[in-house]
PDB file of C-alpha atoms in Angstrom:
ATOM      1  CA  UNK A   1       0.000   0.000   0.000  1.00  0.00           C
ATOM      2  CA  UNK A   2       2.837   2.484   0.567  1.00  0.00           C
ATOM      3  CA  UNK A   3       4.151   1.777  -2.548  1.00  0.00           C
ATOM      4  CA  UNK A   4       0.741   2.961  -4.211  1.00  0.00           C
ATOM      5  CA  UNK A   5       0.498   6.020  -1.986  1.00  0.00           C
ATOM      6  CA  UNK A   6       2.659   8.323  -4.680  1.00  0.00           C
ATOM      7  CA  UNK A   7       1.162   6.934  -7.566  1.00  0.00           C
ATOM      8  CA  UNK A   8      -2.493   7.628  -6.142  1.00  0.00           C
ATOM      9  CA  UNK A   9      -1.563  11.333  -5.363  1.00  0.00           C
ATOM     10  CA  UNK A  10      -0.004  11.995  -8.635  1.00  0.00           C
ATOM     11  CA  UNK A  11      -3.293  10.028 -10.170  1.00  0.00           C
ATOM     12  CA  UNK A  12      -5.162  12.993  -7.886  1.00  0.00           C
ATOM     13  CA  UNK A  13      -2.733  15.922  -9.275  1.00  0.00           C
ATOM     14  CA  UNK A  14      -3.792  14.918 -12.918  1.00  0.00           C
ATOM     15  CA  UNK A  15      -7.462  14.704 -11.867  1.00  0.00           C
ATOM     16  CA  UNK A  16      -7.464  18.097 -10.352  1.00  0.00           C
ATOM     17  CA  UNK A  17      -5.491  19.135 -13.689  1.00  0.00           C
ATOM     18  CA  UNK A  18      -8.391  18.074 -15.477  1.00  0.00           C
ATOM     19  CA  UNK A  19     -11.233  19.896 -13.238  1.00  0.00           C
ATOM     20  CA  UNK A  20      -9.531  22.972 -13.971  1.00  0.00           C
ATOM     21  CA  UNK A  21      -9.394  22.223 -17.230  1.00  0.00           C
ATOM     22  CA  UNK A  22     -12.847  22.156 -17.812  1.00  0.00           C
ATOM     23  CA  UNK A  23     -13.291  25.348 -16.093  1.00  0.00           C
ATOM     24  CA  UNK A  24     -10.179  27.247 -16.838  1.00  0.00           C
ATOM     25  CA  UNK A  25      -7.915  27.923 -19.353  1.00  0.00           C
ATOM     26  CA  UNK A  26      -4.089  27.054 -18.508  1.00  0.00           C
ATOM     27  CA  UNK A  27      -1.125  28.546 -19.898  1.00  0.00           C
ATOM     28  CA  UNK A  28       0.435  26.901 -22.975  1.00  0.00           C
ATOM     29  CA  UNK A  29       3.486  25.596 -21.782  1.00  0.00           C
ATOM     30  CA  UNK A  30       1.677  23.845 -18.331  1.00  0.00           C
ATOM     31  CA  UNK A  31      -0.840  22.111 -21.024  1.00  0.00           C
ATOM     32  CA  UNK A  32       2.395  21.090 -23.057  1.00  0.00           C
ATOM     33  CA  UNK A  33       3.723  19.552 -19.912  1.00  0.00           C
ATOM     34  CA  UNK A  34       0.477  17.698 -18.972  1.00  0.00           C
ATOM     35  CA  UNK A  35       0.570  16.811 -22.506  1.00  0.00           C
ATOM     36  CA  UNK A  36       4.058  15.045 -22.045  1.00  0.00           C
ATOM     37  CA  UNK A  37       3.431  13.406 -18.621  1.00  0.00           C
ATOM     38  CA  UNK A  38       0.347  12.028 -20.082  1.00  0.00           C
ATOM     39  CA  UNK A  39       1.911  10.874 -22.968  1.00  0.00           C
ATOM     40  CA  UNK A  40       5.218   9.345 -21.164  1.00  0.00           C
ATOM     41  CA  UNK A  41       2.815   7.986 -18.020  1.00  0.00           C
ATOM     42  CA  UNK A  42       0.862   5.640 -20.984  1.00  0.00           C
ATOM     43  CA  UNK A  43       3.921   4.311 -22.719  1.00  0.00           C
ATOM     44  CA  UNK A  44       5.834   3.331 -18.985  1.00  0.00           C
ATOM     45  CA  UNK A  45       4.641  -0.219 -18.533  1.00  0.00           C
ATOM     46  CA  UNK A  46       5.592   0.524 -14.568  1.00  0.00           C
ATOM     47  CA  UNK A  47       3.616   2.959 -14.499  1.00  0.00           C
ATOM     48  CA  UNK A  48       0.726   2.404 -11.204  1.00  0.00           C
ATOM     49  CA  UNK A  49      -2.883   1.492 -13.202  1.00  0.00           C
ATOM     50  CA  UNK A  50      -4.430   4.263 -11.004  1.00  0.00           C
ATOM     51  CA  UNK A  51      -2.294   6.881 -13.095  1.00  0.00           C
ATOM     52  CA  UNK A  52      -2.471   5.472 -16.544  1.00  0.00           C
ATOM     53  CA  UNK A  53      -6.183   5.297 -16.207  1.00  0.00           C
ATOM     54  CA  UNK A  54      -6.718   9.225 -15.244  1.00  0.00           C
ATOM     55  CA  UNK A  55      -4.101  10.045 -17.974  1.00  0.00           C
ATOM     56  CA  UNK A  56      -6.639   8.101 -20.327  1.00  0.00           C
ATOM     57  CA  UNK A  57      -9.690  10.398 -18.538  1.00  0.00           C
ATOM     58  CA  UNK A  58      -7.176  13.725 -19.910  1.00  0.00           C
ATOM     59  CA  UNK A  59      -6.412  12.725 -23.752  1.00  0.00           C
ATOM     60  CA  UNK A  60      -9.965  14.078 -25.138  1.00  0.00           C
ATOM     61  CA  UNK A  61      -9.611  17.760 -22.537  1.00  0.00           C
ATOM     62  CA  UNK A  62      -6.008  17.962 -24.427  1.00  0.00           C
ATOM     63  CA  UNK A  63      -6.691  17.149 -27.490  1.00  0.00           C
ATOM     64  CA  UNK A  64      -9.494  19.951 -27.669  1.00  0.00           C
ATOM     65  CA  UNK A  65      -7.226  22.438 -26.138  1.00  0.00           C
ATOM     66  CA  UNK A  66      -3.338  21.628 -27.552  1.00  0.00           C
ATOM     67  CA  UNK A  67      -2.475  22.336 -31.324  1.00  0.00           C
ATOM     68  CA  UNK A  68      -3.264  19.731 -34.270  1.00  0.00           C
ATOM     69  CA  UNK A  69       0.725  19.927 -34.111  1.00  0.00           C
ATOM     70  CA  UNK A  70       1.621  18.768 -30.600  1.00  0.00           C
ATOM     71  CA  UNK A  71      -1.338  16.652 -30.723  1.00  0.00           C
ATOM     72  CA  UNK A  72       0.146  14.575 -33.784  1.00  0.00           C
ATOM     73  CA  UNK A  73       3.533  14.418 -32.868  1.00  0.00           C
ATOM     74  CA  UNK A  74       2.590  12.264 -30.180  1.00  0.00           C
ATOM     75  CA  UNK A  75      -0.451  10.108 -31.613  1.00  0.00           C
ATOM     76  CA  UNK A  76       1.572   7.269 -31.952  1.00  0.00           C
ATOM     77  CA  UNK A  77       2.707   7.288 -28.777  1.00  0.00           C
ATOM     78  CA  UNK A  78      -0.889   7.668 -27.749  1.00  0.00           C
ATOM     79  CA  UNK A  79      -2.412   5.145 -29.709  1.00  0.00           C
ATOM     80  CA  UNK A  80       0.562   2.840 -28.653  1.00  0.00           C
ATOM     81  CA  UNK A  81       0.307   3.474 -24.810  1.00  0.00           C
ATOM     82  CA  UNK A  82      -3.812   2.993 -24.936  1.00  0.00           C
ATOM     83  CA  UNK A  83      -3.438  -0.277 -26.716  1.00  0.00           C
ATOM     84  CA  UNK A  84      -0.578  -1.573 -24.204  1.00  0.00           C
ATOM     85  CA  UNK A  85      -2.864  -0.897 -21.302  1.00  0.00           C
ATOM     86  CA  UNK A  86      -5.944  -2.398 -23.090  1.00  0.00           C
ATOM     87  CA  UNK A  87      -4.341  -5.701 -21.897  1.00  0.00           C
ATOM     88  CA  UNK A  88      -4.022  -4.591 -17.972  1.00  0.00           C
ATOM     89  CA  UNK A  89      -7.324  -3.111 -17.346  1.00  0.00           C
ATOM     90  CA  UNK A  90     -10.168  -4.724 -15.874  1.00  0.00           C
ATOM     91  CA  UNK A  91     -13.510  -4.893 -17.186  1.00  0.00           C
ATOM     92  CA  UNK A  92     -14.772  -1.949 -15.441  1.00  0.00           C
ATOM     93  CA  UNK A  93     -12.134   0.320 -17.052  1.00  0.00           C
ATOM     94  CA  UNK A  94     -12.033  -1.566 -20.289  1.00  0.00           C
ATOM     95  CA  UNK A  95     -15.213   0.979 -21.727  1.00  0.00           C
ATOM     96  CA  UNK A  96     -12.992   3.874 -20.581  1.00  0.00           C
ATOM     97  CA  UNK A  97     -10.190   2.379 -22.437  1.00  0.00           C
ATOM     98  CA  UNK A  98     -11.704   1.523 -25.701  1.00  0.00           C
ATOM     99  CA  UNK A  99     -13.916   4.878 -25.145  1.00  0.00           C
ATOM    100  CA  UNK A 100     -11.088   7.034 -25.228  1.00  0.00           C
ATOM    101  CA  UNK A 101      -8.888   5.244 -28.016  1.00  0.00           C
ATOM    102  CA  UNK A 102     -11.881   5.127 -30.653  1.00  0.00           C
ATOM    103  CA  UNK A 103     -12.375   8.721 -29.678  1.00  0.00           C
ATOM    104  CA  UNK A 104      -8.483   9.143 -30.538  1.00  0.00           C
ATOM    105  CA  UNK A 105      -8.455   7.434 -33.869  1.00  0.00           C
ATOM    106  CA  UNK A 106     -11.452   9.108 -35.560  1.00  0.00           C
ATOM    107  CA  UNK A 107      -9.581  12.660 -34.350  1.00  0.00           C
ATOM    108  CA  UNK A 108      -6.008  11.383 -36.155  1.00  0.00           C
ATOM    109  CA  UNK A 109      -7.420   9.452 -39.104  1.00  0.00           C
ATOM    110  CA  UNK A 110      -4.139   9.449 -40.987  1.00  0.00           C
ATOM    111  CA  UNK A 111      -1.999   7.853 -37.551  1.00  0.00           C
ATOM    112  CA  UNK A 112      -0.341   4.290 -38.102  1.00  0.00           C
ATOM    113  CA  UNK A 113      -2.367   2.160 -36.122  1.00  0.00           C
ATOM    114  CA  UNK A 114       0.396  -0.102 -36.028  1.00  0.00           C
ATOM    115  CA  UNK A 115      -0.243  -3.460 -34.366  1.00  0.00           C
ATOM    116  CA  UNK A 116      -4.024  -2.089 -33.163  1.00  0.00           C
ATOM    117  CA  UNK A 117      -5.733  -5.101 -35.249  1.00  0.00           C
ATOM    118  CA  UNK A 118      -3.969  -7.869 -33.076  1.00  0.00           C
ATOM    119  CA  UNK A 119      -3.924  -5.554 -29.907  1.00  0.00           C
ATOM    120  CA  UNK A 120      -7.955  -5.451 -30.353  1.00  0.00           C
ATOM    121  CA  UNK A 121      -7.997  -9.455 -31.495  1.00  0.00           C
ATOM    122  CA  UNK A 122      -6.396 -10.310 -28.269  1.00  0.00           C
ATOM    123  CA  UNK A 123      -8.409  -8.171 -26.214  1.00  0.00           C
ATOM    124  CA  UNK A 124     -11.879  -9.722 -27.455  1.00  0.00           C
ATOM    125  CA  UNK A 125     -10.617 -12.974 -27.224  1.00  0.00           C
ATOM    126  CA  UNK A 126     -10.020 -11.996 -23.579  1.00  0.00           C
ATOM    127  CA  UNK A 127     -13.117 -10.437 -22.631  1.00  0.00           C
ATOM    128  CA  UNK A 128     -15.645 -11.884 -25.384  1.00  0.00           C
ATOM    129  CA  UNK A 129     -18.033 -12.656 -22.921  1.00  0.00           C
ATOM    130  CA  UNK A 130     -18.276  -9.062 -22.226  1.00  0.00           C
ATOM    131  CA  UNK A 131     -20.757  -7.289 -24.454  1.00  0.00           C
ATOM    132  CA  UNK A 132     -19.265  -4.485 -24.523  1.00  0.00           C
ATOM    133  CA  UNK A 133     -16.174  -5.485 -26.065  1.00  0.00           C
ATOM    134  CA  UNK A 134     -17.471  -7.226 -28.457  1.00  0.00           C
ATOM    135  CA  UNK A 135     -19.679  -4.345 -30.042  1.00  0.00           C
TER     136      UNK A 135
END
């Protein structure tokens, strides 16, 4: 439990981050940061579930607010990141998952999806008794 104890409050920093996003607009460079720690949180496989899953809740607030730009230099590392963890979450945070990386992919249509189509083949054979992910 100690262990978890940093992870959770840096999962709380980046939920707080994304309150005041929704409410306020933050300067440039701090939503370039949050960009980058959200971006480099997904792709670290050691990275505490807790995190990785509220850096999922912040691509779409981002991705409204950053430039087409800094939003496409790191959509592979994105779409890379969200299909990793597709494989460690449980069902409950599966939707959220899936949710936010279809939301992604229709925003970058020209990204390389890479290995997506096995990623997602693996996943359903996973969880196909859950209806949801096999919509």
């Amino acid at each position: 439990a100690d262990q978890e104890a940093p992870a959770l409050l840096k999962s709380r920093a980046v939920a707080t981050l994304n309150i005041l996003l929704k409410s306020h607009s933050l300067a440039v460079a701090l939503t370039q940061k949050l960009w980058e720690y959200t971006t480099e949180t997904l792709a670290t496989p050691s990275a505490a579930p807790t995190l990785q899953v509220t850096c999922c809740k912040l691509i779409p607030r981002l991705c409204a607010i950053l430039p087409p730009a800094a939003v496409e230099a790191r959509a592979s590392a994105i779409v890379a990141g969200l299909c990793r963890i597709l494989g460690t979450v449980n069902q409950e945070t599966l939707t959220l998952v899936m949710a936010t990386l279809t939301s992604f992919l229709k925003q970058q249509p020209s990204i390389d999806i890479g290995s997506l189509p096995e990623d997602l083949m693996q996943l359903w054979a996973k969880h196909k008794t859950d209806p949801l992910a096999t919509e």
